[in-house]
Amino acid sequence: MHRRNFLRLCLAASTPLVFALGARSIRGETILSAPGGTASGTRLAPTPACFDDDDVTPPQAEGPYFTRNSPERTSLLEPARAGSKIVLTGLVVDTACQPIPRALVDFWQADDGGEYDNVGYWLRGHQFTDDAGGYSLETIVPGLYPGRTRHLHVKVQAPNGPVLTTQLYFPDEPRNARDGIFRPALLMEVGETAEGKAGTFNFVLDG
Ligand code: FE
C-alpha cells in the first residue's frame, strides 16, 4: 500500500467539538456534519493539519543539475515555452504538525522534453512559506529522460535548519515501478482541474 500525504485533522489536539459532530475531510477542507448525517455546512480552515503519514519526508539524491541562486518566484511558467501546466501546493510542517513559516522551498526540474536548463534558470525557482507554512508553485509537468521516472527536485529548509534535498513523484507513472530511486512516500496527490493539473505534497521536516 503506497503511503501518501493526505491531509487529515489533528482531531484530539485542537478540535474536540469535531468528535461530537463528526467530520470528514474533502480536498483539504473539513466538512462538519451533525449526527444523523445532516450537513451543517460549516467549513473549517485546512489547518491545523497532520498527515496520515507524518513521518519525516525522506531525502533523495540531489542529482547533477542543481543550480544555486535560483530566482525567488512562485511561477516558473514562461509563455513561449511548451508544457502542461500543474499547480503544486502544500505545507511545510515539523514532526509535531506545526507549520513552519518562512521555510525555503527551492524547486528545479526538467522541461517538457526532459532537458534541464544548466545555463539559465528556466524551471528553477525558490520561495518561502507563508505564515501558515504554505507554499504554491505554478509550473509545467516535467518531461521524461532516460533512466528516470517523472519527478521534481526540491530543497526544503526551515529557518536556520538543515537542508532537506528530495524529489517528488507523480502517481500512475509507468516508470515509477522501474526507477530504483523512486519512493512511494514521495508521491504527490495529483488531480485535474479546469485549468490543468493540481498537485499537493506536504513536507515534514525533522528538527
Ligand atoms: Fe532529475
PDB file of C-alpha atoms and ligand atoms in Angstrom:
ATOM      1  CA  MET A   1       0.000   0.000   0.000  1.00  0.00           C
ATOM      2  CA  HIS A   2       1.501   3.274  -1.005  1.00  0.00           C
ATOM      3  CA  ARG A   3       1.968   5.795   1.779  1.00  0.00           C
ATOM      4  CA  ARG A   4       0.664   9.135   0.747  1.00  0.00           C
ATOM      5  CA  ASN A   5       0.404  12.559   2.239  1.00  0.00           C
ATOM      6  CA  PHE A   6      -3.341  13.003   2.575  1.00  0.00           C
ATOM      7  CA  LEU A   7      -4.306  15.876   4.783  1.00  0.00           C
ATOM      8  CA  ARG A   8      -6.221  14.974   7.896  1.00  0.00           C
ATOM      9  CA  LEU A   9      -7.073  16.707  11.109  1.00  0.00           C
ATOM     10  CA  CYS A  10      -5.242  16.501  14.381  1.00  0.00           C
ATOM     11  CA  LEU A  11      -8.602  15.916  15.987  1.00  0.00           C
ATOM     12  CA  ALA A  12      -7.526  15.216  19.525  1.00  0.00           C
ATOM     13  CA  ALA A  13      -5.108  18.088  19.664  1.00  0.00           C
ATOM     14  CA  SER A  14      -7.259  21.010  18.769  1.00  0.00           C
ATOM     15  CA  THR A  15     -10.882  20.414  17.898  1.00  0.00           C
ATOM     16  CA  PRO A  16     -12.738  18.232  20.420  1.00  0.00           C
ATOM     17  CA  LEU A  17     -16.020  19.653  19.102  1.00  0.00           C
ATOM     18  CA  VAL A  18     -15.453  17.675  15.970  1.00  0.00           C
ATOM     19  CA  PHE A  19     -15.897  14.422  17.874  1.00  0.00           C
ATOM     20  CA  ALA A  20     -19.434  15.377  18.752  1.00  0.00           C
ATOM     21  CA  LEU A  21     -20.368  16.432  15.278  1.00  0.00           C
ATOM     22  CA  GLY A  22     -18.427  14.029  13.144  1.00  0.00           C
ATOM     23  CA  ALA A  23     -16.090  15.203  10.462  1.00  0.00           C
ATOM     24  CA  ARG A  24     -14.755  14.210   7.131  1.00  0.00           C
ATOM     25  CA  SER A  25     -12.039  15.782   5.082  1.00  0.00           C
ATOM     26  CA  ILE A  26     -12.607  16.701   1.481  1.00  0.00           C
ATOM     27  CA  ARG A  27      -9.752  18.069  -0.600  1.00  0.00           C
ATOM     28  CA  GLY A  28      -8.035  19.561   2.397  1.00  0.00           C
ATOM     29  CA  GLU A  29     -11.113  21.172   3.863  1.00  0.00           C
ATOM     30  CA  THR A  30     -13.121  19.733   6.695  1.00  0.00           C
ATOM     31  CA  ILE A  31     -16.859  19.450   6.439  1.00  0.00           C
ATOM     32  CA  LEU A  32     -18.687  19.258   9.740  1.00  0.00           C
ATOM     33  CA  SER A  33     -21.888  17.299   9.787  1.00  0.00           C
ATOM     34  CA  ALA A  34     -24.425  16.837  12.554  1.00  0.00           C
ATOM     35  CA  PRO A  35     -25.235  13.363  13.939  1.00  0.00           C
ATOM     36  CA  GLY A  36     -27.564  11.572  11.577  1.00  0.00           C
ATOM     37  CA  GLY A  37     -25.787  12.906   8.574  1.00  0.00           C
ATOM     38  CA  THR A  38     -27.359  16.328   8.173  1.00  0.00           C
ATOM     39  CA  ALA A  39     -24.668  18.602   6.896  1.00  0.00           C
ATOM     40  CA  SER A  40     -24.215  21.777   8.867  1.00  0.00           C
ATOM     41  CA  GLY A  41     -22.414  23.441   6.020  1.00  0.00           C
ATOM     42  CA  THR A  42     -19.711  24.657   8.371  1.00  0.00           C
ATOM     43  CA  ARG A  43     -16.260  24.550   6.857  1.00  0.00           C
ATOM     44  CA  LEU A  44     -13.117  24.712   8.895  1.00  0.00           C
ATOM     45  CA  ALA A  45      -9.827  26.010   7.654  1.00  0.00           C
ATOM     46  CA  PRO A  46      -7.496  23.256   6.476  1.00  0.00           C
ATOM     47  CA  THR A  47      -5.176  23.867   9.395  1.00  0.00           C
ATOM     48  CA  PRO A  48      -4.298  22.612  11.951  1.00  0.00           C
ATOM     49  CA  ALA A  49      -3.398  19.590   9.928  1.00  0.00           C
ATOM     50  CA  CYS A  50      -1.491  16.394  10.341  1.00  0.00           C
ATOM     51  CA  PHE A  51      -0.932  13.625   7.886  1.00  0.00           C
ATOM     52  CA  ASP A  52      -1.847  10.002   7.576  1.00  0.00           C
ATOM     53  CA  ASP A  53       1.840   9.538   7.122  1.00  0.00           C
ATOM     54  CA  ASP A  54       3.549  12.122   9.277  1.00  0.00           C
ATOM     55  CA  ASP A  55       6.947  10.523   9.060  1.00  0.00           C
ATOM     56  CA  VAL A  56       9.779  12.828   8.156  1.00  0.00           C
ATOM     57  CA  THR A  57       9.962  13.394   4.409  1.00  0.00           C
ATOM     58  CA  PRO A  58      12.797  11.201   3.169  1.00  0.00           C
ATOM     59  CA  PRO A  59      15.835  12.686   1.444  1.00  0.00           C
ATOM     60  CA  GLN A  60      16.822  11.816  -2.097  1.00  0.00           C
ATOM     61  CA  ALA A  61      19.837  12.392  -4.278  1.00  0.00           C
ATOM     62  CA  GLU A  62      20.360  15.931  -5.495  1.00  0.00           C
ATOM     63  CA  GLY A  63      21.375  14.742  -8.958  1.00  0.00           C
ATOM     64  CA  PRO A  64      23.739  16.596 -11.249  1.00  0.00           C
ATOM     65  CA  TYR A  65      21.544  19.524 -12.267  1.00  0.00           C
ATOM     66  CA  PHE A  66      21.033  21.731  -9.209  1.00  0.00           C
ATOM     67  CA  THR A  67      21.931  25.382  -9.726  1.00  0.00           C
ATOM     68  CA  ARG A  68      22.454  27.747  -6.818  1.00  0.00           C
ATOM     69  CA  ASN A  69      20.855  31.172  -6.589  1.00  0.00           C
ATOM     70  CA  SER A  70      17.619  30.428  -8.411  1.00  0.00           C
ATOM     71  CA  PRO A  71      15.206  33.354  -8.735  1.00  0.00           C
ATOM     72  CA  GLU A  72      12.623  33.887  -5.992  1.00  0.00           C
ATOM     73  CA  ARG A  73       9.260  33.223  -7.647  1.00  0.00           C
ATOM     74  CA  THR A  74       6.157  31.087  -7.294  1.00  0.00           C
ATOM     75  CA  SER A  75       5.551  30.646 -11.018  1.00  0.00           C
ATOM     76  CA  LEU A  76       8.069  29.034 -13.322  1.00  0.00           C
ATOM     77  CA  LEU A  77       5.817  29.440 -16.369  1.00  0.00           C
ATOM     78  CA  GLU A  78       7.090  31.286 -19.415  1.00  0.00           C
ATOM     79  CA  PRO A  79       4.529  31.953 -22.162  1.00  0.00           C
ATOM     80  CA  ALA A  80       6.708  30.892 -25.081  1.00  0.00           C
ATOM     81  CA  ARG A  81       7.648  27.552 -23.539  1.00  0.00           C
ATOM     82  CA  ALA A  82       5.861  24.262 -24.140  1.00  0.00           C
ATOM     83  CA  GLY A  83       4.410  22.223 -21.326  1.00  0.00           C
ATOM     84  CA  SER A  84       1.363  21.027 -19.456  1.00  0.00           C
ATOM     85  CA  LYS A  85       0.584  23.281 -16.517  1.00  0.00           C
ATOM     86  CA  ILE A  86       0.492  22.000 -12.968  1.00  0.00           C
ATOM     87  CA  VAL A  87      -0.073  23.910  -9.744  1.00  0.00           C
ATOM     88  CA  LEU A  88       1.558  22.293  -6.738  1.00  0.00           C
ATOM     89  CA  THR A  89       0.556  23.343  -3.243  1.00  0.00           C
ATOM     90  CA  GLY A  90       1.185  22.098   0.245  1.00  0.00           C
ATOM     91  CA  LEU A  91       2.585  22.760   3.660  1.00  0.00           C
ATOM     92  CA  VAL A  92       5.930  22.562   5.356  1.00  0.00           C
ATOM     93  CA  VAL A  93       5.497  21.304   8.917  1.00  0.00           C
ATOM     94  CA  ASP A  94       7.600  19.861  11.696  1.00  0.00           C
ATOM     95  CA  THR A  95       7.144  16.407  13.218  1.00  0.00           C
ATOM     96  CA  ALA A  96       4.605  17.858  15.671  1.00  0.00           C
ATOM     97  CA  CYS A  97       2.458  19.002  12.725  1.00  0.00           C
ATOM     98  CA  GLN A  98       3.283  22.624  13.388  1.00  0.00           C
ATOM     99  CA  PRO A  99       3.546  24.751  10.243  1.00  0.00           C
ATOM    100  CA  ILE A 100       6.935  26.266   9.511  1.00  0.00           C
ATOM    101  CA  PRO A 101       6.666  29.834   8.215  1.00  0.00           C
ATOM    102  CA  ARG A 102       9.459  31.297   6.106  1.00  0.00           C
ATOM    103  CA  ALA A 103      10.803  27.882   5.152  1.00  0.00           C
ATOM    104  CA  LEU A 104      12.808  27.886   1.944  1.00  0.00           C
ATOM    105  CA  VAL A 105      11.359  25.741  -0.859  1.00  0.00           C
ATOM    106  CA  ASP A 106      13.612  25.607  -3.926  1.00  0.00           C
ATOM    107  CA  PHE A 107      12.400  23.666  -6.987  1.00  0.00           C
ATOM    108  CA  TRP A 108      14.183  22.589 -10.147  1.00  0.00           C
ATOM    109  CA  GLN A 109      13.079  20.228 -12.872  1.00  0.00           C
ATOM    110  CA  ALA A 110      13.390  19.056 -16.465  1.00  0.00           C
ATOM    111  CA  ASP A 111      11.423  20.753 -19.221  1.00  0.00           C
ATOM    112  CA  ASP A 112       8.702  19.232 -21.376  1.00  0.00           C
ATOM    113  CA  GLY A 113      11.338  17.446 -23.420  1.00  0.00           C
ATOM    114  CA  GLY A 114      13.239  16.070 -20.431  1.00  0.00           C
ATOM    115  CA  GLU A 115      16.055  18.635 -20.584  1.00  0.00           C
ATOM    116  CA  TYR A 116      17.440  20.736 -17.725  1.00  0.00           C
ATOM    117  CA  ASP A 117      18.463  24.337 -18.270  1.00  0.00           C
ATOM    118  CA  ASN A 118      22.034  24.278 -16.995  1.00  0.00           C
ATOM    119  CA  VAL A 119      22.850  27.726 -18.327  1.00  0.00           C
ATOM    120  CA  GLY A 120      19.952  29.897 -17.182  1.00  0.00           C
ATOM    121  CA  TYR A 121      17.112  29.490 -14.695  1.00  0.00           C
ATOM    122  CA  TRP A 122      14.245  28.088 -16.778  1.00  0.00           C
ATOM    123  CA  LEU A 123      12.212  25.839 -14.443  1.00  0.00           C
ATOM    124  CA  ARG A 124      14.184  26.844 -11.394  1.00  0.00           C
ATOM    125  CA  GLY A 125      12.863  28.966  -8.556  1.00  0.00           C
ATOM    126  CA  HIS A 126      12.702  29.308  -4.823  1.00  0.00           C
ATOM    127  CA  GLN A 127      10.111  30.708  -2.474  1.00  0.00           C
ATOM    128  CA  PHE A 128       9.384  30.969   1.248  1.00  0.00           C
ATOM    129  CA  THR A 129       6.385  29.501   3.020  1.00  0.00           C
ATOM    130  CA  ASP A 130       3.717  31.867   4.312  1.00  0.00           C
ATOM    131  CA  ASP A 131       2.608  32.299   7.919  1.00  0.00           C
ATOM    132  CA  ALA A 132       0.625  29.057   7.722  1.00  0.00           C
ATOM    133  CA  GLY A 133       3.596  27.119   6.373  1.00  0.00           C
ATOM    134  CA  GLY A 134       2.086  27.006   2.901  1.00  0.00           C
ATOM    135  CA  TYR A 135       3.744  27.128  -0.481  1.00  0.00           C
ATOM    136  CA  SER A 136       2.367  27.231  -4.021  1.00  0.00           C
ATOM    137  CA  LEU A 137       4.224  26.523  -7.217  1.00  0.00           C
ATOM    138  CA  GLU A 138       2.964  27.080 -10.746  1.00  0.00           C
ATOM    139  CA  THR A 139       4.987  25.114 -13.257  1.00  0.00           C
ATOM    140  CA  ILE A 140       4.806  22.513 -16.032  1.00  0.00           C
ATOM    141  CA  VAL A 141       4.802  18.757 -15.803  1.00  0.00           C
ATOM    142  CA  PRO A 142       8.435  17.691 -16.202  1.00  0.00           C
ATOM    143  CA  GLY A 143       9.306  15.570 -19.191  1.00  0.00           C
ATOM    144  CA  LEU A 144      10.919  12.166 -19.035  1.00  0.00           C
ATOM    145  CA  TYR A 145      14.584  11.499 -19.607  1.00  0.00           C
ATOM    146  CA  PRO A 146      16.436   8.209 -19.882  1.00  0.00           C
ATOM    147  CA  GLY A 147      16.747   6.167 -16.727  1.00  0.00           C
ATOM    148  CA  ARG A 148      14.266   8.074 -14.564  1.00  0.00           C
ATOM    149  CA  THR A 149      10.593   8.308 -13.930  1.00  0.00           C
ATOM    150  CA  ARG A 150       8.838  11.685 -13.920  1.00  0.00           C
ATOM    151  CA  HIS A 151       9.970  13.822 -10.972  1.00  0.00           C
ATOM    152  CA  LEU A 152      10.526  17.241  -9.486  1.00  0.00           C
ATOM    153  CA  HIS A 153      13.622  18.140  -7.476  1.00  0.00           C
ATOM    154  CA  VAL A 154      13.309  20.264  -4.368  1.00  0.00           C
ATOM    155  CA  LYS A 155      15.276  21.538  -1.400  1.00  0.00           C
ATOM    156  CA  VAL A 156      13.363  22.483   1.744  1.00  0.00           C
ATOM    157  CA  GLN A 157      14.872  24.260   4.724  1.00  0.00           C
ATOM    158  CA  ALA A 158      13.321  25.643   7.883  1.00  0.00           C
ATOM    159  CA  PRO A 159      14.877  28.933   9.001  1.00  0.00           C
ATOM    160  CA  ASN A 160      18.313  28.056  10.389  1.00  0.00           C
ATOM    161  CA  GLY A 161      17.537  24.355   9.920  1.00  0.00           C
ATOM    162  CA  PRO A 162      19.224  21.658   7.883  1.00  0.00           C
ATOM    163  CA  VAL A 163      18.527  21.404   4.171  1.00  0.00           C
ATOM    164  CA  LEU A 164      16.291  18.545   3.021  1.00  0.00           C
ATOM    165  CA  THR A 165      17.085  17.613  -0.576  1.00  0.00           C
ATOM    166  CA  THR A 166      14.498  15.330  -2.115  1.00  0.00           C
ATOM    167  CA  GLN A 167      12.360  14.564  -5.167  1.00  0.00           C
ATOM    168  CA  LEU A 168       8.606  14.383  -5.756  1.00  0.00           C
ATOM    169  CA  TYR A 169       6.835  11.859  -7.953  1.00  0.00           C
ATOM    170  CA  PHE A 170       3.668  11.607  -9.996  1.00  0.00           C
ATOM    171  CA  PRO A 171       1.133   8.842  -9.374  1.00  0.00           C
ATOM    172  CA  ASP A 172       0.272   6.293 -12.024  1.00  0.00           C
ATOM    173  CA  GLU A 173       3.501   6.733 -13.936  1.00  0.00           C
ATOM    174  CA  PRO A 174       4.535   3.507 -15.673  1.00  0.00           C
ATOM    175  CA  ARG A 175       8.189   4.177 -14.927  1.00  0.00           C
ATOM    176  CA  ASN A 176       7.712   4.533 -11.167  1.00  0.00           C
ATOM    177  CA  ALA A 177       7.973   0.800 -10.644  1.00  0.00           C
ATOM    178  CA  ARG A 178      11.172   0.571 -12.686  1.00  0.00           C
ATOM    179  CA  ASP A 179      13.007   3.563 -11.192  1.00  0.00           C
ATOM    180  CA  GLY A 180      15.356   2.461  -8.427  1.00  0.00           C
ATOM    181  CA  ILE A 181      15.325   5.931  -6.833  1.00  0.00           C
ATOM    182  CA  PHE A 182      11.523   6.257  -6.728  1.00  0.00           C
ATOM    183  CA  ARG A 183       9.864   6.075  -3.300  1.00  0.00           C
ATOM    184  CA  PRO A 184       6.089   5.869  -2.757  1.00  0.00           C
ATOM    185  CA  ALA A 185       6.380   8.187   0.281  1.00  0.00           C
ATOM    186  CA  LEU A 186       7.301  10.976  -2.138  1.00  0.00           C
ATOM    187  CA  LEU A 187       4.247  10.644  -4.380  1.00  0.00           C
ATOM    188  CA  MET A 188       2.227  13.797  -4.877  1.00  0.00           C
ATOM    189  CA  GLU A 189      -1.532  13.721  -4.969  1.00  0.00           C
ATOM    190  CA  VAL A 190      -2.402  14.893  -8.468  1.00  0.00           C
ATOM    191  CA  GLY A 191      -5.850  15.715  -9.803  1.00  0.00           C
ATOM    192  CA  GLU A 192      -7.327  17.527 -12.761  1.00  0.00           C
ATOM    193  CA  THR A 193      -8.911  20.974 -12.610  1.00  0.00           C
ATOM    194  CA  ALA A 194     -10.376  23.239 -15.270  1.00  0.00           C
ATOM    195  CA  GLU A 195      -7.002  24.944 -15.543  1.00  0.00           C
ATOM    196  CA  GLY A 196      -4.825  21.854 -15.649  1.00  0.00           C
ATOM    197  CA  LYS A 197      -3.305  19.560 -13.116  1.00  0.00           C
ATOM    198  CA  ALA A 198      -3.295  20.291  -9.396  1.00  0.00           C
ATOM    199  CA  GLY A 199      -0.840  18.556  -7.129  1.00  0.00           C
ATOM    200  CA  THR A 200      -0.370  18.513  -3.386  1.00  0.00           C
ATOM    201  CA  PHE A 201       2.515  17.475  -1.215  1.00  0.00           C
ATOM    202  CA  ASN A 202       3.265  18.236   2.419  1.00  0.00           C
ATOM    203  CA  PHE A 203       6.821  18.235   3.657  1.00  0.00           C
ATOM    204  CA  VAL A 204       7.573  17.064   7.194  1.00  0.00           C
ATOM    205  CA  LEU A 205      10.910  18.328   8.423  1.00  0.00           C
ATOM    206  CA  ASP A 206      12.897  16.916  11.304  1.00  0.00           C
ATOM    207  CA  GLY A 207      14.438  19.389  13.682  1.00  0.00           C
TER     208      GLY A 207
HETATM  209 FE    FE B   1      16.207  14.877 -12.342  1.00  0.00          FE
END
